[in-house]
PDB file of C-alpha atoms in Angstrom:
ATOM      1  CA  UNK A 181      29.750  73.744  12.713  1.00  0.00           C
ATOM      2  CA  UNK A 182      26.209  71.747  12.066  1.00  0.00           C
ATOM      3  CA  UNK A 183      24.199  73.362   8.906  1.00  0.00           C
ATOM      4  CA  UNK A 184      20.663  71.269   7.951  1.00  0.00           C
ATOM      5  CA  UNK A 185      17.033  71.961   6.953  1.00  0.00           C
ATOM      6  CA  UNK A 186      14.198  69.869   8.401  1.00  0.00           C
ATOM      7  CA  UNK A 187      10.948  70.607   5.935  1.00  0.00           C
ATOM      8  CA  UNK A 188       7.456  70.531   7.359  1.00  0.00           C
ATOM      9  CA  UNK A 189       6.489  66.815   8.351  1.00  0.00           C
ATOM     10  CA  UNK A 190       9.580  65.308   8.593  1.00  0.00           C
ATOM     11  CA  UNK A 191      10.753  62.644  10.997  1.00  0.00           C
ATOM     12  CA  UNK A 192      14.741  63.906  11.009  1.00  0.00           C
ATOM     13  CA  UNK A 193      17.032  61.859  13.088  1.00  0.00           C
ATOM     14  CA  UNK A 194      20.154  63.491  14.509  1.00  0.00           C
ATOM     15  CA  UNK A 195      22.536  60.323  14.809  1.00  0.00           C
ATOM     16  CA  UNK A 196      25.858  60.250  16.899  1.00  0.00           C
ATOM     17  CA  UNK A 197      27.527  58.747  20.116  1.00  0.00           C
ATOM     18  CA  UNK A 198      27.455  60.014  23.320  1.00  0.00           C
ATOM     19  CA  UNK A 199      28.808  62.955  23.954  1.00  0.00           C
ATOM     20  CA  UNK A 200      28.699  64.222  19.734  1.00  0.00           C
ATOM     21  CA  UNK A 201      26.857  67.316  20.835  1.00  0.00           C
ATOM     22  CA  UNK A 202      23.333  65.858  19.518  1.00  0.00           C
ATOM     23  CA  UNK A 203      22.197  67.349  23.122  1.00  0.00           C
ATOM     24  CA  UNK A 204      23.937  71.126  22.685  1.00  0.00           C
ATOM     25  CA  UNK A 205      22.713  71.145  19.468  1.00  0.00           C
ATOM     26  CA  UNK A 206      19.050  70.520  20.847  1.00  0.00           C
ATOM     27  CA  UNK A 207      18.992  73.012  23.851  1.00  0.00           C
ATOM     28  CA  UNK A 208      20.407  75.739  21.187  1.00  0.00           C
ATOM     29  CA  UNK A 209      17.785  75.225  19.012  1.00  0.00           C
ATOM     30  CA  UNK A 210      15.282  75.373  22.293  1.00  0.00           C
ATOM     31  CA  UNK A 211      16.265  78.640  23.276  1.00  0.00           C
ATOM     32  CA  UNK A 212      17.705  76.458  26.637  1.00  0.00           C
ATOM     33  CA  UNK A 213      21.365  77.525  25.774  1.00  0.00           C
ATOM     34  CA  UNK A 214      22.551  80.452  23.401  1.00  0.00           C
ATOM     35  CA  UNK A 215      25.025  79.992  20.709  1.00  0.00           C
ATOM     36  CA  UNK A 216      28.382  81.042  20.387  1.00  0.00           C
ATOM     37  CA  UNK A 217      28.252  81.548  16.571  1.00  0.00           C
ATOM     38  CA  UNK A 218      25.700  81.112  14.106  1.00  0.00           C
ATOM     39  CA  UNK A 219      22.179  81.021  13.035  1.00  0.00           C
ATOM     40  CA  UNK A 220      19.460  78.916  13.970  1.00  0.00           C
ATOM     41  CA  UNK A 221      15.929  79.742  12.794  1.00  0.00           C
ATOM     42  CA  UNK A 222      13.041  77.327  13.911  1.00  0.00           C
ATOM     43  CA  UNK A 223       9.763  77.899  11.784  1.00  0.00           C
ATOM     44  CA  UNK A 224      11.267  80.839  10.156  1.00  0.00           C
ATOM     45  CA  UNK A 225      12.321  82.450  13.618  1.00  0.00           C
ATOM     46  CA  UNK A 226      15.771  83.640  15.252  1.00  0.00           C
ATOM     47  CA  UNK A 227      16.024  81.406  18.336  1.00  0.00           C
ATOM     48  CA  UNK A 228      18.560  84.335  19.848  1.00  0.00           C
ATOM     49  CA  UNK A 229      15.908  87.079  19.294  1.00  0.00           C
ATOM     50  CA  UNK A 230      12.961  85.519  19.801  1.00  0.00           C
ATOM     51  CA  UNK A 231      13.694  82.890  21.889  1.00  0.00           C
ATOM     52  CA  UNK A 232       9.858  82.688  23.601  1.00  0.00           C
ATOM     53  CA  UNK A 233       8.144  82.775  19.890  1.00  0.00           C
ATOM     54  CA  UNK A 234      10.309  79.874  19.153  1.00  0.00           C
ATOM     55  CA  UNK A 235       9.607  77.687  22.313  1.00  0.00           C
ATOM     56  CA  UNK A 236       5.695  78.330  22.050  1.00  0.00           C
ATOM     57  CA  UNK A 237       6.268  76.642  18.550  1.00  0.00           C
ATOM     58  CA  UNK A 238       7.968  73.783  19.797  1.00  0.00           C
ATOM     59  CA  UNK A 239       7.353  70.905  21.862  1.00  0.00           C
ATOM     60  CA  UNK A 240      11.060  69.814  23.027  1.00  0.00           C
ATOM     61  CA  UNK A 241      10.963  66.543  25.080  1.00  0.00           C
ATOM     62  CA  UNK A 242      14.741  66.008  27.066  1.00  0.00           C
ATOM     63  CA  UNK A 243      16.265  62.810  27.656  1.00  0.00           C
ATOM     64  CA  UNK A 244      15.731  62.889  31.950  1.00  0.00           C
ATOM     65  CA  UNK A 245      12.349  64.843  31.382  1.00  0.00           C
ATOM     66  CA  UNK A 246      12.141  67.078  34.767  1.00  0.00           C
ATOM     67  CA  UNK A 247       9.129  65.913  36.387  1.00  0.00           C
ATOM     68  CA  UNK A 248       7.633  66.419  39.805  1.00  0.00           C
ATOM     69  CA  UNK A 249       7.240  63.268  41.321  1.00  0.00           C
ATOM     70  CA  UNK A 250       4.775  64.303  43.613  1.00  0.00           C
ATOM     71  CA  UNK A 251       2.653  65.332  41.351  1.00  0.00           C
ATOM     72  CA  UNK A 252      -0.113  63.257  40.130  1.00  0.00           C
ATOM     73  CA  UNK A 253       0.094  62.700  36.120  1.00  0.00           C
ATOM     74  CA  UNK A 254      -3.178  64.426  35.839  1.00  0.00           C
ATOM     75  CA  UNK A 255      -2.003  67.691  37.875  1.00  0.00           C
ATOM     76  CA  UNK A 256       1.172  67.680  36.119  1.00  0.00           C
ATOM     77  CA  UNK A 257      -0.173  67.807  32.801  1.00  0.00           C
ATOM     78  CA  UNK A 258      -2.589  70.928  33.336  1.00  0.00           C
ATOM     79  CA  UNK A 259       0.466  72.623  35.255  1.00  0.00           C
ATOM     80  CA  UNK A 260       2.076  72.491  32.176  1.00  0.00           C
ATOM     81  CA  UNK A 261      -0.976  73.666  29.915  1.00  0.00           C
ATOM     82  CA  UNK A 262      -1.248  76.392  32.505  1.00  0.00           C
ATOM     83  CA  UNK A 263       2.474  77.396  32.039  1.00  0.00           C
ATOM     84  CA  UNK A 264       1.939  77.171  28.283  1.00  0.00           C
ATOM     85  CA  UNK A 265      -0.670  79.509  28.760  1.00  0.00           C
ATOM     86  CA  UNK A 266      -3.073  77.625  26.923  1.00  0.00           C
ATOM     87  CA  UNK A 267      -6.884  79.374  27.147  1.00  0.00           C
ATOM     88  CA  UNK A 268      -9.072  77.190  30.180  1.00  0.00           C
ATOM     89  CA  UNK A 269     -11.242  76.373  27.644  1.00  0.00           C
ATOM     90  CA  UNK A 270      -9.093  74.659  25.067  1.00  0.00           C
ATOM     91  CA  UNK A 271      -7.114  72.366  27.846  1.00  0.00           C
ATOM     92  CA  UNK A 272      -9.950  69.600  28.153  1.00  0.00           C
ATOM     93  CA  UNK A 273      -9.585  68.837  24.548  1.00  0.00           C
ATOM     94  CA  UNK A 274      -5.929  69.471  24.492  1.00  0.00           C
ATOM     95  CA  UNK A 275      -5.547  67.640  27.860  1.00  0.00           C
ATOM     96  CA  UNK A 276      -7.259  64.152  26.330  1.00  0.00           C
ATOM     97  CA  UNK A 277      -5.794  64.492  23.354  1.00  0.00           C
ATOM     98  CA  UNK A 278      -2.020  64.228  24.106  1.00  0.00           C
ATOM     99  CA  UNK A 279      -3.215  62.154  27.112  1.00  0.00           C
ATOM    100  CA  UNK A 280      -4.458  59.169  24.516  1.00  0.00           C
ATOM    101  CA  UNK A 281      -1.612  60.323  22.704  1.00  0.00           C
ATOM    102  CA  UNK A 282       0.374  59.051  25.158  1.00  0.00           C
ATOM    103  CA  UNK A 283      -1.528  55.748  26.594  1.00  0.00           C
ATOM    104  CA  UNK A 284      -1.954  57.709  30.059  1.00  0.00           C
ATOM    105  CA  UNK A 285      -5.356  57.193  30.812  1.00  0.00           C
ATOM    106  CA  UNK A 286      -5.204  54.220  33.378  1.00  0.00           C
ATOM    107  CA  UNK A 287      -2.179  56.539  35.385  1.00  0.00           C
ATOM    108  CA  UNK A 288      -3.784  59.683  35.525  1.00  0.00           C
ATOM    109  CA  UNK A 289      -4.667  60.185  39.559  1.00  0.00           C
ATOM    110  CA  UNK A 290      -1.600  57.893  40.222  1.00  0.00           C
ATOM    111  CA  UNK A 291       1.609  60.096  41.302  1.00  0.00           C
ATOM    112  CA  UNK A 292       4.316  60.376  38.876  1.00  0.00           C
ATOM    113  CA  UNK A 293       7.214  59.387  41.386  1.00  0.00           C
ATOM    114  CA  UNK A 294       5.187  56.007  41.798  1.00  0.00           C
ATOM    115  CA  UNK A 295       5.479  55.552  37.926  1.00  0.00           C
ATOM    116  CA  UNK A 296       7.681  53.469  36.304  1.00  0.00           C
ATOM    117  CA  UNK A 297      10.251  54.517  33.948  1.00  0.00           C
ATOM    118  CA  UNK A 298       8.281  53.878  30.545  1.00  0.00           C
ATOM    119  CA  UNK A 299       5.319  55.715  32.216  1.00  0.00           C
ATOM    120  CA  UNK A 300       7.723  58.487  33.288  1.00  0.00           C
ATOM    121  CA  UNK A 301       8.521  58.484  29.797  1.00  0.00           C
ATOM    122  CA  UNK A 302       5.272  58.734  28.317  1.00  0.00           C
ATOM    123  CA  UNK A 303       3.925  61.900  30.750  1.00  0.00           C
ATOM    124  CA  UNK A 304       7.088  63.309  29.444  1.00  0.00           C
ATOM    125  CA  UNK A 305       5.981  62.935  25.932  1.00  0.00           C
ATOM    126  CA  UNK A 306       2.388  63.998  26.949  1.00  0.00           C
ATOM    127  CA  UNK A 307       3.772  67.103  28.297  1.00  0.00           C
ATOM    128  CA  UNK A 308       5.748  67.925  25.027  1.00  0.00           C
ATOM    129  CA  UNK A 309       2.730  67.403  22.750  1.00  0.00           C
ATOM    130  CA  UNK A 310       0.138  68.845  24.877  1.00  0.00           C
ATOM    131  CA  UNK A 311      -0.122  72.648  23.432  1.00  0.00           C
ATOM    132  CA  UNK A 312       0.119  70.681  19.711  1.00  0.00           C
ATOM    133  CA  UNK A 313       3.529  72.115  19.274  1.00  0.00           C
ATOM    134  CA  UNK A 314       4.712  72.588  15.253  1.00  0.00           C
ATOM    135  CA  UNK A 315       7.864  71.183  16.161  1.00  0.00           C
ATOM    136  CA  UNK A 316       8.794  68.616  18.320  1.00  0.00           C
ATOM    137  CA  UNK A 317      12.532  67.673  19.418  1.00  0.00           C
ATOM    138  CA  UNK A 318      12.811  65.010  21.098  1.00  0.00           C
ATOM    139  CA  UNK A 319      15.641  63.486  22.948  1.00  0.00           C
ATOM    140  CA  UNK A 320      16.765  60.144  23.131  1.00  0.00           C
ATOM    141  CA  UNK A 321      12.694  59.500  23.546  1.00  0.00           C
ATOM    142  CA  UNK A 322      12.967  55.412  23.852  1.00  0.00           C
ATOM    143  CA  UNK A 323      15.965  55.379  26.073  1.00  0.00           C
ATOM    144  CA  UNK A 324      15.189  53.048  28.977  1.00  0.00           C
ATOM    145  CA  UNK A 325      11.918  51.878  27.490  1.00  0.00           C
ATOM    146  CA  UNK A 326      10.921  47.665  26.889  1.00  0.00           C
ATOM    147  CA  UNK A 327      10.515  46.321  23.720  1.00  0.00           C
ATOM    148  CA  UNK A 328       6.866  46.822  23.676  1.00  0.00           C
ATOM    149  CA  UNK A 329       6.959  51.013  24.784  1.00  0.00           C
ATOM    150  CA  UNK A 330       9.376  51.752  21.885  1.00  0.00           C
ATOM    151  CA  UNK A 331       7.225  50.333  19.701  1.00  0.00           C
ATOM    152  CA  UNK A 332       4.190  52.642  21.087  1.00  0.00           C
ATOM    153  CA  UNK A 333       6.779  55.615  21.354  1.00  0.00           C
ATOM    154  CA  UNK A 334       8.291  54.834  17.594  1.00  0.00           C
ATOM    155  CA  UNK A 335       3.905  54.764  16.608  1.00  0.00           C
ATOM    156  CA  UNK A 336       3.204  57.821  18.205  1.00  0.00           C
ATOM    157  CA  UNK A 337       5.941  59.698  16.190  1.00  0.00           C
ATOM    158  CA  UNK A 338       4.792  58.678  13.258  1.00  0.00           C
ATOM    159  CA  UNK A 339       1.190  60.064  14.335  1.00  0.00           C
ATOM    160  CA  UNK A 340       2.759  63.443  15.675  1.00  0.00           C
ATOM    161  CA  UNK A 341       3.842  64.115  11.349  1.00  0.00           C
ATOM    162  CA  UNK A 342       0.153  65.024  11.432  1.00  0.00           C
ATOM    163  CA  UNK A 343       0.735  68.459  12.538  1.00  0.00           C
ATOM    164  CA  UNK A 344       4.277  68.277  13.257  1.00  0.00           C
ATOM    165  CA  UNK A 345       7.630  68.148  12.447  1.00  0.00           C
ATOM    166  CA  UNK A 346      10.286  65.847  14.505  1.00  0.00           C
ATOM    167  CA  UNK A 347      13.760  65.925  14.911  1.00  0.00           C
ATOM    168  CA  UNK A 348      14.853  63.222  17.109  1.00  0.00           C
ATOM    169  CA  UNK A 349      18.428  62.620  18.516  1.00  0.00           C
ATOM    170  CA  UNK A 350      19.940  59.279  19.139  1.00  0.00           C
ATOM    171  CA  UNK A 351      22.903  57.306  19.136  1.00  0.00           C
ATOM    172  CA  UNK A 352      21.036  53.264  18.604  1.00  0.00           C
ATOM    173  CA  UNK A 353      21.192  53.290  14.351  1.00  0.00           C
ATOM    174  CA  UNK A 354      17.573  50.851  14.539  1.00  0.00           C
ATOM    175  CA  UNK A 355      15.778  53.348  15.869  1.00  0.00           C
ATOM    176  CA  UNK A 356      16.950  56.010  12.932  1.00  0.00           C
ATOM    177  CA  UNK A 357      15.778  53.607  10.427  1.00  0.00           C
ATOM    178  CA  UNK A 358      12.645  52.881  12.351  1.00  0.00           C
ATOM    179  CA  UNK A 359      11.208  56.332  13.077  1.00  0.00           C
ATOM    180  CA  UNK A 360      13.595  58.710  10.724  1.00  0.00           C
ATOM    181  CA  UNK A 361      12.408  59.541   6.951  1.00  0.00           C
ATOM    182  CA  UNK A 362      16.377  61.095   6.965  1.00  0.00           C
ATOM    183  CA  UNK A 363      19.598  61.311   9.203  1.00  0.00           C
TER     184      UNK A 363
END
């Protein structure tokens, strides 16, 4: 029973403790789970009818970001250009963009099960920006992160308004009032 509008460039913070539903509401507005009532439109579109027009819109970043950690960060993140079906010729750009986005460059050839968890973290992120998504959702993006990565993470956000706009879920209240222009 959730009703909100997020307008274009908006940091939005979904607030509430574990286990609220800040998750459910997230993978319904992904497409990753279907509703059992309602309506959710993301950039004007019906996530139940047109579930793959909304997720090429959207960059959605989970909390445990499914990763192959065999993978180096490098072959990972063209993988996912390639599944995003992003033209050969715009992934370079693309690629370094959301790559310096993302403070990756020194862990590129390195494999992503050798990372540690901020790094994890961050080729998570790079993943979810990397097509240059109009919306990003983005959950629970500094859990497990040092002092020093959340304020990178919180930095990048506020770089992402350029050309996107965030909702974030969390249950820590500082990091609402850090990154959030509303709850």
């Amino acid at each position: 029973d959730v009703s909100f509008h997020v307008g274009a460039g908006e940091v939005v913070g979904l607030l509430g403790p574990n286990g609220s539903g800040k998750t459910t509401l997230m993978r319904i507005m992904t497409g990753y789970l279907q509703a059992d009532a309602g309506q959710v439109l993301v950039d004007g579109l019906d996530v139940a009818s047109e579930p793959i027009a909304v997720q090429q819109r959207v960059g959605y970043m989970m909390e445990n970001a499914p990763l192959y950690h065999e993978m180096s960060v490098q072959g990972y993140l063209r993988m996912v250009a390639d599944l995003r079906q992003i033209p050969r010729a715009d992934q370079p750009a693309l690629l370094s963009r959301a790559i310096r986005a993302a403070s990756l460059e020194p862990m590129l050839t390195r494999p992503i099960g050798h990372l540690s968890k901020g790094y994890r973290q961050r080729v998570g992120l790079a993943q979810t920006i990397v097509h240059r998504p109009k919306v990003l959702i983005l959950d629970e993006p500094t859990v497990g992160l040092d002092p020093t990565q959340i304020l990178e993470v919180r930095r990048l956000i506020g770089q992402l308004t350029q050309y996107s706009t965030v909702l974030l879920s969390t249950h820590i209240l500082s990091e609402v009032e850090a990154v959030c222009d509303r709850v």
